[in-house]
Every structure is written in structure tokens, then in C-alpha cells.
Short mmCIF file of C-alpha atoms in Angstrom, two decimals:
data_model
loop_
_atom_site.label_atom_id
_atom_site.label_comp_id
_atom_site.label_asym_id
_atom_site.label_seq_id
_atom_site.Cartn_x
_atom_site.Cartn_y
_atom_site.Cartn_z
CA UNK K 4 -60.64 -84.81 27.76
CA UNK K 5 -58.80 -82.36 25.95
CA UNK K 6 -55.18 -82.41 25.58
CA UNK K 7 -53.41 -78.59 25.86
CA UNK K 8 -50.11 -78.24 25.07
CA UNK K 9 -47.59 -74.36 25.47
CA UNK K 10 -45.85 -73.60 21.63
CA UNK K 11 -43.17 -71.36 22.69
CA UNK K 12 -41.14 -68.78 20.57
CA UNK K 13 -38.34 -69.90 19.01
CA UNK K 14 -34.87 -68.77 19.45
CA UNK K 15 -34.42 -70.10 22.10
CA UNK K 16 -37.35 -72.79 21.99
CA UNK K 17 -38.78 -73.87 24.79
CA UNK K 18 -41.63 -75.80 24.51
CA UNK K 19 -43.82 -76.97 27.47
CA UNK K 20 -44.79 -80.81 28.21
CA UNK K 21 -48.50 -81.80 26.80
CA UNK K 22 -50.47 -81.97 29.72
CA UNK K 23 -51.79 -85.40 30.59
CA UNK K 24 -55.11 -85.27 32.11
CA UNK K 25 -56.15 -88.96 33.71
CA UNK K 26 -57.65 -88.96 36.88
CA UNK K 27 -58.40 -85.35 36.97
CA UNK K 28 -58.98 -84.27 40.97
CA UNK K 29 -61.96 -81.41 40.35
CA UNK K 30 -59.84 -78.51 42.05
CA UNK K 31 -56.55 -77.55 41.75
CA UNK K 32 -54.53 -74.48 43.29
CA UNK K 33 -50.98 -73.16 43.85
CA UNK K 34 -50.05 -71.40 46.82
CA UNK K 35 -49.04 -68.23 45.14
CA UNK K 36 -46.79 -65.90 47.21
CA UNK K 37 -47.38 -62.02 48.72
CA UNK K 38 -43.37 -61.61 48.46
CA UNK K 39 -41.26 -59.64 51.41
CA UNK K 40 -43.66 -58.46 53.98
CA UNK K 41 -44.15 -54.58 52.90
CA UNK K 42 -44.17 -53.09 55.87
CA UNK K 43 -48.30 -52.11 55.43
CA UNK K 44 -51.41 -53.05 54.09
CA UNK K 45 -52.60 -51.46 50.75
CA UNK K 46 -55.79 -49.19 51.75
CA UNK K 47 -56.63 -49.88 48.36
CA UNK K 48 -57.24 -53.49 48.81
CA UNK K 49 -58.56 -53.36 52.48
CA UNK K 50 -61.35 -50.78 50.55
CA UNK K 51 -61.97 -52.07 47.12
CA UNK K 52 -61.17 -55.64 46.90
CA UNK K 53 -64.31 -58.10 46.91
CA UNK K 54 -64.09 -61.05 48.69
CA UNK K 55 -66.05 -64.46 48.58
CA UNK K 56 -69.35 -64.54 46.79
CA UNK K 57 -72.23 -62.51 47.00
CA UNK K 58 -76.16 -63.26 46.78
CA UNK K 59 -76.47 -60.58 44.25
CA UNK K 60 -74.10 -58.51 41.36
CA UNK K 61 -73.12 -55.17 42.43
CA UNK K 62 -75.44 -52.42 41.16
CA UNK K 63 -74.62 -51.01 38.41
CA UNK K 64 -75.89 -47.32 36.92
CA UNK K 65 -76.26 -47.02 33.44
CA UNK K 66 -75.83 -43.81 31.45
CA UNK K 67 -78.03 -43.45 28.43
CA UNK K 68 -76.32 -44.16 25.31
CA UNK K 69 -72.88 -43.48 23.91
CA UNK K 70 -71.55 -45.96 26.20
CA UNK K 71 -68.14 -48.01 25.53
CA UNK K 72 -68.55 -51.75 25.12
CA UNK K 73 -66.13 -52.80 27.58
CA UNK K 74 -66.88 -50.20 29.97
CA UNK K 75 -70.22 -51.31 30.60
CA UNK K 76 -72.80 -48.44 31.22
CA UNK K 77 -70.93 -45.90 34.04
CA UNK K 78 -67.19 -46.25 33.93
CA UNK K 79 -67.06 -47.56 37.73
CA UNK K 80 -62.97 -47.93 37.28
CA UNK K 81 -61.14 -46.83 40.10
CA UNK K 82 -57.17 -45.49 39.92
CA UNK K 83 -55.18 -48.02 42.16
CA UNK K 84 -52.32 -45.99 43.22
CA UNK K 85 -50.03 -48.07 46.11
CA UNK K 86 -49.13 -50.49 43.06
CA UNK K 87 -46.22 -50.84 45.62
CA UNK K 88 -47.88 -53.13 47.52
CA UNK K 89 -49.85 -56.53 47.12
CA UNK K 90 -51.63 -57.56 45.13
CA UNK K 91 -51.28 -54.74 43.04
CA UNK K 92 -47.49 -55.06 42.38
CA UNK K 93 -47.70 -58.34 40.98
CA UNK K 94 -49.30 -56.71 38.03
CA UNK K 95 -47.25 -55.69 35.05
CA UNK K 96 -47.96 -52.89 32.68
CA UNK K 97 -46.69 -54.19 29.15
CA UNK K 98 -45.13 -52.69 25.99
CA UNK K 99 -45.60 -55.39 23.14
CA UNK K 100 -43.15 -54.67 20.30
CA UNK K 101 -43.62 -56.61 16.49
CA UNK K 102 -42.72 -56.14 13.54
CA UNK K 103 -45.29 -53.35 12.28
CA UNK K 104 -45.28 -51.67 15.69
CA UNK K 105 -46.16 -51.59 19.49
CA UNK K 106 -49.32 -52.33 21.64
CA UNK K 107 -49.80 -52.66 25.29
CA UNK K 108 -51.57 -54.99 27.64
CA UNK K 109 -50.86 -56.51 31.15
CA UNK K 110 -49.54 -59.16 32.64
CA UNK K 111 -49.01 -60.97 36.32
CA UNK K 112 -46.79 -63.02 37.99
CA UNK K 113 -47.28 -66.88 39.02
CA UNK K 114 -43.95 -67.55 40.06
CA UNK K 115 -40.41 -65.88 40.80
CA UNK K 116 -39.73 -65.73 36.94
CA UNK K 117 -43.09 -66.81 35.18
CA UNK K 118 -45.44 -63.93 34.26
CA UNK K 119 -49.31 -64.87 32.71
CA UNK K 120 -50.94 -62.74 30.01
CA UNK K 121 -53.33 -63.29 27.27
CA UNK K 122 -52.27 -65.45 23.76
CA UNK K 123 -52.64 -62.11 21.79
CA UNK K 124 -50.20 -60.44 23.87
CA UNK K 125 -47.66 -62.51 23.18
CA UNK K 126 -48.33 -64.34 19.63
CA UNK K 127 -51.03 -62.20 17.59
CA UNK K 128 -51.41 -62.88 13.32
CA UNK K 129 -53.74 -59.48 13.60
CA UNK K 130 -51.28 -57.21 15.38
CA UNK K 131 -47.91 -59.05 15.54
CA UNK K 132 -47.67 -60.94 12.27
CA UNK K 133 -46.73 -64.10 14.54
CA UNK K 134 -44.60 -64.22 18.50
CA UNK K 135 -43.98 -60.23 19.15
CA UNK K 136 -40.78 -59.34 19.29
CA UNK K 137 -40.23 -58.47 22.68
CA UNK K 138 -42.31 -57.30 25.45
CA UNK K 139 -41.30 -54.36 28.50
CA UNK K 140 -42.44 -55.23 31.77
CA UNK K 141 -43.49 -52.44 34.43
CA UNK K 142 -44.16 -54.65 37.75
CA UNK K 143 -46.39 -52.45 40.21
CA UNK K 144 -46.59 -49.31 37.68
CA UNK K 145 -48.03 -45.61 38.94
CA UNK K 146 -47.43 -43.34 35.42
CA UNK K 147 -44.03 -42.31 35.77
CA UNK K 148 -42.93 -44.56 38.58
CA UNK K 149 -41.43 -47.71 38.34
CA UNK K 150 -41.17 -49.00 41.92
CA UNK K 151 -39.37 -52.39 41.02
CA UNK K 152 -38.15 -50.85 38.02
CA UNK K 153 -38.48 -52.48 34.21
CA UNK K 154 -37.42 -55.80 32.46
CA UNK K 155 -37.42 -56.79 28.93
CA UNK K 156 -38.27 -60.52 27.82
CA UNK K 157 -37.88 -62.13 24.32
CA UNK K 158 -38.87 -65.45 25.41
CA UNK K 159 -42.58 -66.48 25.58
CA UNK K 160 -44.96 -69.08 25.23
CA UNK K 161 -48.66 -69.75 24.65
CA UNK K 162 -51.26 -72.79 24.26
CA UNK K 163 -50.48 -74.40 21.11
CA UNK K 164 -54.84 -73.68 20.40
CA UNK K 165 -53.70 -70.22 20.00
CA UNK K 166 -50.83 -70.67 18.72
CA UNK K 167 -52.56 -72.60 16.05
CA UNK K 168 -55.77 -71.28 15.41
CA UNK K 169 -56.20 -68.43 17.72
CA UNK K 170 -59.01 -69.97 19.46
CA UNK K 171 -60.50 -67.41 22.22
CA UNK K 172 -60.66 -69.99 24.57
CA UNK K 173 -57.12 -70.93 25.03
CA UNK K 174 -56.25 -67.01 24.37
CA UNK K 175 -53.40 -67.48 27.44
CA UNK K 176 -49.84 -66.87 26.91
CA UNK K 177 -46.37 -66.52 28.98
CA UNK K 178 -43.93 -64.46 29.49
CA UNK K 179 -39.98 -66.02 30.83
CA UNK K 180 -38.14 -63.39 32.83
CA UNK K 181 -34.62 -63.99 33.74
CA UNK K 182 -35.05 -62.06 37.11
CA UNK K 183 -36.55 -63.64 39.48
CA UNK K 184 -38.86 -60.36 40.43
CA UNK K 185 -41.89 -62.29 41.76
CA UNK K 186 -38.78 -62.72 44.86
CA UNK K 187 -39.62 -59.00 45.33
CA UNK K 188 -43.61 -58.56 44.09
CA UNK K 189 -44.64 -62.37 45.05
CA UNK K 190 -46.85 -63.76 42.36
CA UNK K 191 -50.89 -64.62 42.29
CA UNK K 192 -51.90 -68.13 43.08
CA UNK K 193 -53.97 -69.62 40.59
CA UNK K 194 -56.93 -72.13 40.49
CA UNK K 195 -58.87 -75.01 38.86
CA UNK K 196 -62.41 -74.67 40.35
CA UNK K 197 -64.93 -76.70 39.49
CA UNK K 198 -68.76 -74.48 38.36
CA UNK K 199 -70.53 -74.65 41.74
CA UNK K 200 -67.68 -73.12 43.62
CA UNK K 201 -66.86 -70.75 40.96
CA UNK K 202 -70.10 -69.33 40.66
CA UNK K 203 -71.38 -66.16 42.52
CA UNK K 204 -67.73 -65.18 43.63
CA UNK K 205 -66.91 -61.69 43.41
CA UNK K 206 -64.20 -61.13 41.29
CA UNK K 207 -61.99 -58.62 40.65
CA UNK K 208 -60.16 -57.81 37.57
CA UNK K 209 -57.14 -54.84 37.61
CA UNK K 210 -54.94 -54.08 34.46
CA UNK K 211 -53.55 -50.80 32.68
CA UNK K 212 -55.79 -49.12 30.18
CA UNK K 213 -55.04 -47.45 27.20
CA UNK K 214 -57.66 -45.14 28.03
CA UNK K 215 -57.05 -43.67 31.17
CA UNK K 216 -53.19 -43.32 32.04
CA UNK K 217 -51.83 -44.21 28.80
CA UNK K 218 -51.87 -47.88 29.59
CA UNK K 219 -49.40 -46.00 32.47
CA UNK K 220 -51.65 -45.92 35.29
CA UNK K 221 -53.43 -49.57 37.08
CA UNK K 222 -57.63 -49.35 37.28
CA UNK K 223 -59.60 -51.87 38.84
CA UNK K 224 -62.95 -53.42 39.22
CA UNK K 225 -64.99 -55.89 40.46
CA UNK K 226 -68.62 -57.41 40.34
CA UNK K 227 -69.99 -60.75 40.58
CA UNK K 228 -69.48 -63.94 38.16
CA UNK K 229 -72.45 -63.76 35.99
CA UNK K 230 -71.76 -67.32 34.09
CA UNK K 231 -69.14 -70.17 34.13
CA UNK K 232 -68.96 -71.74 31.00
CA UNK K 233 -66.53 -74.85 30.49
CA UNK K 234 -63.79 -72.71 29.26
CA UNK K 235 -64.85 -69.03 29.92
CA UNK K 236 -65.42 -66.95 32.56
CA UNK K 237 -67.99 -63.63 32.30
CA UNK K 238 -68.94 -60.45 33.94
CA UNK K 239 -70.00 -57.19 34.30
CA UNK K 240 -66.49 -55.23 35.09
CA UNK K 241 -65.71 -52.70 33.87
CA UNK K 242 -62.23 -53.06 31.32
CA UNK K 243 -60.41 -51.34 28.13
CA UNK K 244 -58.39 -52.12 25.37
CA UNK K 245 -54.68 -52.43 27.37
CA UNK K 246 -56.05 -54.41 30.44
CA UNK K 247 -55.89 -57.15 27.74
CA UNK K 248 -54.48 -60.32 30.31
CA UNK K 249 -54.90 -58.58 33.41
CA UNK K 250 -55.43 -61.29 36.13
CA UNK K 251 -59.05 -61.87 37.06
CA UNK K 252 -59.44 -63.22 40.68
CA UNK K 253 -61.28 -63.95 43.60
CA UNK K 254 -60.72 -64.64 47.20
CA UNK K 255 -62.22 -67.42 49.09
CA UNK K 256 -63.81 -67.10 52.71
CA UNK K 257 -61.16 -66.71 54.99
CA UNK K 258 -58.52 -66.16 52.23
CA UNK K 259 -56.71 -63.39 51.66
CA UNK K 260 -54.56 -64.76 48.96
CA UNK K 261 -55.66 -63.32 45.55
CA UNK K 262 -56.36 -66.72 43.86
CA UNK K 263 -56.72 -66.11 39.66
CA UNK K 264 -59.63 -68.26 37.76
CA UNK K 265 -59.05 -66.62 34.67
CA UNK K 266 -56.58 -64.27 32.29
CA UNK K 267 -58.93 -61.24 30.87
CA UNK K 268 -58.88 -60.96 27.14
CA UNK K 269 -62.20 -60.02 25.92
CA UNK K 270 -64.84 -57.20 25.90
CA UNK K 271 -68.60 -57.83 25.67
CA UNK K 272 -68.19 -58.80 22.05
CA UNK K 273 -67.07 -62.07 22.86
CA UNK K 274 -70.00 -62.91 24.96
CA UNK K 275 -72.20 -65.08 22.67
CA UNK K 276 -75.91 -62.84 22.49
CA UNK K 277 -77.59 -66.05 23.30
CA UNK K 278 -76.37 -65.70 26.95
CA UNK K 279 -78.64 -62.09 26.79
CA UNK K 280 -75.49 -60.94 29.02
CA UNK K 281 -73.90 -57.73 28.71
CA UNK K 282 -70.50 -59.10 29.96
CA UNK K 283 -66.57 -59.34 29.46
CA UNK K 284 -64.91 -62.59 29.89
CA UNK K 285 -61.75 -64.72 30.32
CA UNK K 286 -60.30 -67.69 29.62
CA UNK K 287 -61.02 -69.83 32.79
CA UNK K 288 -57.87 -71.79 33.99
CA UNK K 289 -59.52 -75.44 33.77
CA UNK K 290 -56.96 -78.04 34.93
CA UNK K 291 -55.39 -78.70 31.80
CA UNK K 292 -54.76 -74.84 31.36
CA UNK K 293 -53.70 -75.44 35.44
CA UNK K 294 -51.14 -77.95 34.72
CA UNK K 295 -50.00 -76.29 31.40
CA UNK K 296 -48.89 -73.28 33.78
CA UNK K 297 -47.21 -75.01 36.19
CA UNK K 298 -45.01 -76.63 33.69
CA UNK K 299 -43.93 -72.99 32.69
CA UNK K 300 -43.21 -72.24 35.98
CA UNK K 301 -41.37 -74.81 36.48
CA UNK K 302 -39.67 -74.56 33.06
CA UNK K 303 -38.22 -71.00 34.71
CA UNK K 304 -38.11 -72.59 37.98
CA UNK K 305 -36.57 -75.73 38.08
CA UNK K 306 -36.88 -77.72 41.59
CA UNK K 307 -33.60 -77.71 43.66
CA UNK K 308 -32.33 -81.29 43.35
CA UNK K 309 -33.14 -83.51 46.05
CA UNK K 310 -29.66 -82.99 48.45
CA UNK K 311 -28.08 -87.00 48.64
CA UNK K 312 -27.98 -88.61 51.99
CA UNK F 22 -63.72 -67.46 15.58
CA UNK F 23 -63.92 -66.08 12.34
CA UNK F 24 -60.28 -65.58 10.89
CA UNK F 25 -59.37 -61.80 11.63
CA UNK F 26 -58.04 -59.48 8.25
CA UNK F 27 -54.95 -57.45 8.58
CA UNK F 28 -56.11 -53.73 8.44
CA UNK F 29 -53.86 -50.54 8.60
CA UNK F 30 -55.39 -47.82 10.63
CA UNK F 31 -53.80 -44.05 10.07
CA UNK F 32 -54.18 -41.87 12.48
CA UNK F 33 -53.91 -38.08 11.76
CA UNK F 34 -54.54 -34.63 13.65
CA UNK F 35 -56.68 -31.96 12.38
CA UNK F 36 -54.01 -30.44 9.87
CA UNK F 37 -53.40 -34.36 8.27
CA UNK F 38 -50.35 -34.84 10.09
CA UNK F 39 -49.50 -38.33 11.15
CA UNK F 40 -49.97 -38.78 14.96
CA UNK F 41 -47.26 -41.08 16.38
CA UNK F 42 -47.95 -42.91 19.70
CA UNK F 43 -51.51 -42.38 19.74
CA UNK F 44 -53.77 -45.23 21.37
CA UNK F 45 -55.90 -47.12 19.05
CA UNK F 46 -58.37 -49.53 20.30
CA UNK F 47 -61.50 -51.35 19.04
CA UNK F 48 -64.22 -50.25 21.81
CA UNK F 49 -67.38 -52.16 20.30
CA UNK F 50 -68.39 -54.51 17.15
CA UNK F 51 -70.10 -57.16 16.44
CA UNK F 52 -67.69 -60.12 16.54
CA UNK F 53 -64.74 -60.46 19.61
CA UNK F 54 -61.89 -58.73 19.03
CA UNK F 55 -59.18 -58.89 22.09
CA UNK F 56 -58.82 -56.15 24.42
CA UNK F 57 -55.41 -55.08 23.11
CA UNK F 58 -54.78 -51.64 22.18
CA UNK F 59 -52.29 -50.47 19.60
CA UNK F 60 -49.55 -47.86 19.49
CA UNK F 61 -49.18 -45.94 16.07
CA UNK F 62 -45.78 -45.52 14.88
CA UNK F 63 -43.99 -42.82 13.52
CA UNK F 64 -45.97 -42.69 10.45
CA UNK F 65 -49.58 -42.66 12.35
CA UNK F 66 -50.18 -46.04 11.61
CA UNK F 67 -51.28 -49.22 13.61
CA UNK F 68 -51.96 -52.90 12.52
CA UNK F 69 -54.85 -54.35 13.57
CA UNK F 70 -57.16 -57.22 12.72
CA UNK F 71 -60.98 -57.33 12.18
CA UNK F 72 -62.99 -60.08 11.21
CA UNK F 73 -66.28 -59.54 9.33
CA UNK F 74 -68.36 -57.47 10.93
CA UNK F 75 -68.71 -54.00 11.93
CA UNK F 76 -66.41 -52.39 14.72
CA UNK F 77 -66.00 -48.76 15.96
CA UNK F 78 -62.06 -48.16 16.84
CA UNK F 79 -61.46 -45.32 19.42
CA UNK F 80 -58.05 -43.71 18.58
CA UNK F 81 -56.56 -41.51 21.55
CA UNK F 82 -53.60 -38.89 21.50
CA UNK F 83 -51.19 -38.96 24.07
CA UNK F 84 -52.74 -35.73 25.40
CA UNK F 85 -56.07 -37.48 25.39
CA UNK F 86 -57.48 -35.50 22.10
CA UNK F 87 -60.18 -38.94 21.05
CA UNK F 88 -62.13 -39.87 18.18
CA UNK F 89 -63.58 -42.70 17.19
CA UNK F 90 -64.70 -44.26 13.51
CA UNK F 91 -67.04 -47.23 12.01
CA UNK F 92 -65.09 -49.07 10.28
CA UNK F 93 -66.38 -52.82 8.28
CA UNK F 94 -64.02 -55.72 9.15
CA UNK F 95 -62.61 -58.41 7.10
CA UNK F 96 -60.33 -58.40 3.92
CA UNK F 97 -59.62 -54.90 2.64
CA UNK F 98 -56.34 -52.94 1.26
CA UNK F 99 -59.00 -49.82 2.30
CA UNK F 100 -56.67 -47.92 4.98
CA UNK F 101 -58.79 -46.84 8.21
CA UNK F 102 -58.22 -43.08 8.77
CA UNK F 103 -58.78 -41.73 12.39
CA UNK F 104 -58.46 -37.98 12.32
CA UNK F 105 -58.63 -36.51 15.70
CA UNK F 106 -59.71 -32.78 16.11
#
């Protein structure tokens, strides 16, 4: 069993507990949260959302050459535009600033201050030159509008296997707020599923694109699970450069929580060709990834002491 | 994962002007690269990372003006030059 631990960014440090798999149950979830009661129901996600598994992947059309790697054959993205309402505010557009410049990606919330992106978001060698320097945080963004308005966060974490060696497979990183905005947006549960249940879920997948919008503007799509490996996730959905950490999720029968299996970080180029998939992927949240989250949530969300009798 | 190189990418208009704030993203290749994309700065340039291999980087203008280049990954002081029309 392997051991995970979070590196964190120093000044100030925080480092997350190793997590100590033993007696491992084979499924693990959080609650998550839908925050304050909004009043209505996004037509968006009554439309577009898919829900529990499917016999079959959604059909795809193909165009004939020339197209994008991560946008696999017709660009079947759709604009989400009530990012005002759940799920889709618990998404964060986010401006990544280091040392030799800026990049964008996404991230979502897990808890009242804890937000979950990819590794290379927050700690990149390649773009960064080590931790970024701080990253903006757009909760629920539509282009211009700003709904819950903007935070800026200088303290984050990631597994110490990217930390260390940038392996793909623990490509997960955090972001601390000191607001507690999931109180307003709620925040995604998350999930440890073992293969059988995992596979054939629909899953959907929603971050801000650099391609459309100006990493301003939220897109989403969905398909079916195509393989579960032990640490990765793929599919045929259709993602750019920007959606980098968007959440990737699924709903189980009779749920309508939006319950994330994985953090998206890579296009189809990180699907080995021996799987003779044409497929993006993510990091799957196994249960030492699991546990390795909840400690950062709890890092930013300490219990309330138990009240003496 | 083969150990990504540090690469500057420039990208210019069609006079050879630096473009600042332009997207720049690596769309296909032959190795995984993450699905970040990069900002240029004030001087048109972006840091990115490619490992060996061979990649084709899409760079976008704010007003959506794109072009994209081949470009060979790993170690290299050779500057990638996107110049968009």
C-alpha cells in the first residue's frame, strides 16, 4: 500500500499528515455541500448533467482531420452560463502567477475554505520554476461577472509525488482560502470508489478554457468512463488547456449530489497508446488521495472542540 | 514521465511586435503535457515545459487571432516563435 503524503508551500508551511492506510474500507465519500438554497434549479444541470451509468458512451461525430487533441473529434463543449447556481458555482476560474509569468486553470471547492486543483497548478518546475506565487480565484465565473466576487491565496499544497517528481498520477494540488466561500457556493463531495462501481458512470467534467472565453467563460462535458486504471481515470470529453483541475464527477442513482472521482489534468497524450483509447484522464481520488484531502480540509477547517459537560 | 525542459515561447503579431496576454497552450504531442495554458507577459513570452517529443502549441490573442507551431521538446536555448497573422 502506498503511502501519500501533501508538501505544502512554505511561508507559512503547512504540511499535511502522511496518510496511514491499514484496514482500507473499499469506498469512501464526504458529504459535500450545495451551500444556501438558491432560490432555483440551474436549467443547465437539469439539461446537461449525466447521471448514473450508461450501457453505452455517448456518440460522438468526428470531423475529418485538423482536430485538437483534447477536443476530441467535434468540439461538443457547451457554455454553462447560471455559474450562479450549483454545481456550477463551486467551480473556480484561476489566475496562476510565478515567477516568469501567469497561466490559468480551474479549481473546486471540497470544503468551506479548501479548494482542489491539479499539482501543476499549484507547484509546476515547467511553468512555475517551483510553488506559484499566488493564485486568483473566480468562484462561479460568467466573463465579466463575478457573482461571489474574487479571492487571492498564497498558501497551497500538493502530494509530496508531485511535489517530488511530478508524477502524473498524483498531479493533485490545494488551494487554502481564508474565506470560508464554500459557506456561500457549497463544495463537491468527493469519492473513493472501488473499479466495478466506477466503471460505466457518466461523468462530467466542467472547467474554464483558454480557448473559448479566455479561460473567462465555464464549458462542460460529459461521456462515459472508458477505463479505470488504479490511479487514473479516462474518457472521451471534450477539454482544453485552462480546464487543467476542473472537477470530474459523477452522480449515483438517486443522487443528486455531484460526487468527484477525479481532478482533470491531462489531454489524450497522457493516455498510454497501448489502451488504443482516444481519451483524457484524471488522477482518480483512491483512498489514500481520499484521506490526504480530508486532512486539508480539515487543516482549514478545524473541528469545533467537543463543548465540556 | 520523462523530465520536462524549460522552453521560452515568443509570441508576436504580424508586424513582430510582442503580443502580451495571449493564450498559449500545447493542443497535441506525443508525450503528456498538462492541460495548463500560459499567459505571455509583457514581452510576448511564456514558459513552458516539453519533454522529448514533438508537440504543436496553439497560441491565441485576446481577440481570438490563433496560430499554432511544431515545435521538438526537450533541452533547447532555441526560443519558440508563434507569430499570429
Amino acid at each position: 500500500m502506498i503511502q501519500l503524503k501533501s508538501i505544502s508551500k512554505p511561508k507559512p508551511a503547512a504540511v499535511a499528515m502522511a496518510a496511514m492506510a491499514e484496514a482500507v474500507p473499499p469506498r469512501k465519500t464526504t458529504a459535500g455541500s450545495s451551500g444556501p438554497a438558491a432560490g432555483e434549479v440551474s436549467r443547465a444541470a437539469r439539461r446537461l448533467l449525466g447521471r448514473g451509468k450508461s450501457e453505452q458512451p455517448i456518440r460522438r461525430e468526428f470531423a475529418g482531420g485538423g482536430a485538437l487533441e483534447t477536443v476530441i473529434g467535434i468540439d461538443d463543449r457547451v457554455r454553462i452560463v447560471d455559474t450562479d447556481l450549483p454545481p456550477w458555482r463551486m467551480i473556480c476560474s484561476l489566475t496562476m502567477q510565478g515567477p516568469g509569468g501567469a497561466a490559468i486553470g480551474t479549481g473546486w471547492l471540497v470544503g468551506p475554505k479548501t479548494v482542489l486543483t491539479a499539482g501543476h497548478c499549484v507547484f509546476s518546475s515547467q511553468f512555475f520554476g517551483g510553488w506559484a506565487e499566488s493564485i486568483t480565484l473566480i468562484p462561479g465565473r460568467d466573463g465579466s461577472e463575478e457573482p461571489f466576487g474574487q479571492t487571492v491565496a498564497t498558501r497551497l499544497s500538493a502530494t509530496d509525488r508531485w511535489v517530488e517528481s511530478e508524477d502524473p498520477d498524483f498531479d493533485i494540488g490545494c488551494i487554502h482560502l481564508e474565506e470560508a466561500i464554500g459557506d456561500t457556493v457549497g463544495w463537491f463531495a468527493i469519492g473513493a470508489l472501488p473499479d466495478a462501481e466506477l466503471s460505466s458512470f457518466l461523468i462530467n467534467v466542467s472547467g474554464y478554457p483558454g480557448d473559448r472565453g479566455n479561460g473567462r467563460e465555464l464549458y462542460f462535458h460529459k461521456n462515459r468512463i472508458l477505463r479505470v486504471t488504479d490511479r487514473r481515470i479516462f474518457y472521451d470529453v471534450d477539454t482544453f488547456g485552462g480546464q487543467s483541475g476542473a472537477p470530474a464527477w459523477i452522480y449515483p442513482e438517486g443522487s443528486e449530489t455531484p460526487l468527484a472521482v477525479g481532478i482533470h489534468a491531462y489531454g489524450t497524450g497522457g493516455t498510454p497508446s497501448s489502451f488504443g483509447l482516444t481519451a483524457n484522464s484524471s488522477p482518480r481520488i483512491i483512498p489514500e488521495v481520499f484521506d490526504l484531502i480530508q486532512s486539508w480540509i480539515a487543516e482549514d477547517t478545524p473541528a469545533p472542540a467537543a463543548s465540556a459537560p | 514521465m520523462t523530465k520536462a525542459a524549460p522552453r521560452s515561447v515568443r509570441v508576436l503579431d504580424g508586424l513582430g511586435n510582442p503580443v502580451a496576454g495571449a493564450f498559449v497552450t500545447v493542443i497535441s504531442g506525443t508525450a503528456p503535457t498538462p492541460e495548463i495554458t500560459l499567459l505571455t507577459n509583457a514581452e510576448g513570452r511564456a514558459r513552458l515545459g516539453l519533454p522529448p517529443g514533438t508537440f504543436t502549441l496553439q497560441a491565441q490573442s485576446p481577440d481570438g487571432t490563433k496560430v499554432t507551431a511544431e515545435a521538438t521538446g526537450g533541452p533547447s536555448d532555441e526560443e519558440i516563435e508563434l507569430r499570429l497573422a
